[in-house]
Structure formats: C-alpha cells, structure tokens
Short mmCIF file of C-alpha atoms in Angstrom, two decimals:
data_model
loop_
_atom_site.label_atom_id
_atom_site.label_comp_id
_atom_site.label_asym_id
_atom_site.label_seq_id
_atom_site.Cartn_x
_atom_site.Cartn_y
_atom_site.Cartn_z
CA MET N 235 -3.85 4.43 3.60
CA PHE N 236 -7.52 4.71 3.02
CA GLU N 237 -8.28 4.65 6.98
CA ASN N 238 -11.81 6.28 6.59
CA GLN N 239 -12.92 4.02 3.87
CA GLN N 240 -12.48 0.66 5.54
CA ASN N 241 -15.56 -1.00 4.29
CA ASP N 242 -14.86 -0.14 0.71
CA VAL N 243 -11.25 -1.41 0.97
CA GLU N 244 -12.34 -4.68 2.46
CA VAL N 245 -14.83 -5.00 -0.88
CA LEU N 246 -11.99 -4.02 -3.21
CA ILE N 247 -9.64 -6.36 -1.38
CA LYS N 248 -12.07 -9.30 -1.75
CA SER N 249 -13.16 -8.46 -5.35
CA ASP N 250 -9.61 -7.13 -7.07
CA ALA N 251 -6.74 -9.63 -6.98
CA GLU N 252 -4.37 -6.63 -8.19
CA PHE N 253 -5.77 -4.37 -5.55
CA ARG N 254 -5.59 -6.80 -2.86
CA SER N 255 -1.90 -7.70 -3.61
CA LEU N 256 -0.69 -4.16 -3.77
CA TYR N 257 -2.33 -3.39 -0.56
CA HIS N 258 -0.75 -6.11 1.00
CA ARG N 259 2.58 -5.45 -0.25
CA HIS N 260 2.21 -1.55 0.61
CA GLN N 261 1.30 -2.81 4.34
CA GLU N 262 4.25 -5.08 4.20
CA LEU N 263 6.81 -2.25 3.21
CA ASP N 264 5.28 0.20 5.52
CA GLY N 265 5.98 -2.10 8.53
CA LYS N 266 9.43 -2.70 7.39
CA VAL N 267 10.14 1.06 6.66
CA ARG N 268 8.68 2.03 10.05
CA ASP N 269 10.94 -0.71 11.87
CA ALA N 270 14.02 0.24 9.76
CA GLU N 271 13.57 3.88 10.79
CA LEU N 272 13.09 2.86 14.43
CA GLY N 273 16.41 0.88 14.22
CA VAL N 274 14.33 -2.14 14.92
CA LEU N 275 15.21 -3.64 11.44
CA PRO N 276 18.87 -3.10 10.59
CA MET N 277 19.15 -2.10 6.87
CA ASP N 278 21.60 -0.20 4.82
CA ASP N 279 20.37 3.21 3.34
CA THR N 280 20.25 2.11 -0.24
CA THR N 281 17.77 -0.76 0.70
CA LEU N 282 15.91 1.70 2.87
CA HIS N 283 15.64 4.09 -0.15
CA ASN N 284 14.55 1.45 -2.71
CA MET N 285 11.95 0.00 -0.46
CA LYS N 286 10.32 3.44 0.09
CA LYS N 287 10.24 3.86 -3.61
CA GLU N 288 8.57 0.63 -4.07
CA LYS N 289 6.17 1.49 -1.42
CA LEU N 290 5.62 4.98 -3.03
CA ARG N 291 4.88 3.25 -6.27
CA ALA N 292 2.24 0.79 -4.87
CA LYS N 293 0.52 3.60 -3.07
CA ASP N 294 0.40 5.48 -6.54
CA LYS N 295 -0.95 2.52 -8.22
CA LEU N 296 -3.48 1.58 -5.16
CA THR N 297 -4.61 5.37 -5.81
CA VAL N 298 -5.19 4.62 -9.43
CA LEU N 299 -7.18 1.75 -8.67
CA TRP N 300 -9.23 3.25 -5.81
CA GLU N 301 -10.08 6.31 -7.97
CA ARG N 302 -11.47 3.83 -10.69
CA TYR N 303 -13.40 2.10 -8.15
CA GLN N 304 -14.94 5.27 -6.63
CA ALA N 305 -15.90 6.49 -10.17
CA VAL N 306 -17.91 3.33 -10.46
CA HIS N 307 -19.45 3.39 -7.20
#
C-alpha cells in the first residue's frame, strides 16, 4: 500500500497519529493474513475472514486520510 509514495507516507506517519496507527495495524493484519493463507499461522476461517474485513476497513480509512493529505499538498 502506497509503495510508490514512501516519502509522503513517512511524513504522514510522523505527523498524523491516526494515519500512523492505522498504517501499522494494516501492516500487522497484512502479515497475519498472508501467514494464515500460507498455512504458517493456523487460523479458523471465521477469524481469517474477520481479519480480512478489518484490514479492508483500515485500508479504506487510510485511503481517505491519504486523499485528504494529497489535496492539501
């Protein structure tokens, strides 16, 4: 997520506590979902599904914050 804008992401992480928290949570969920799908992290289907939904909600909110930042800069 935001791979091509790493400098701007770092600015937002440092300056916006909500973005920072959501960004780190999204990264954490991304790793857990990936590990569960690879079979490295045992997880039942319901938990995995809920984790994917939470990850998507975090991404949606990050996108809103990102667009707000881009509009100002």
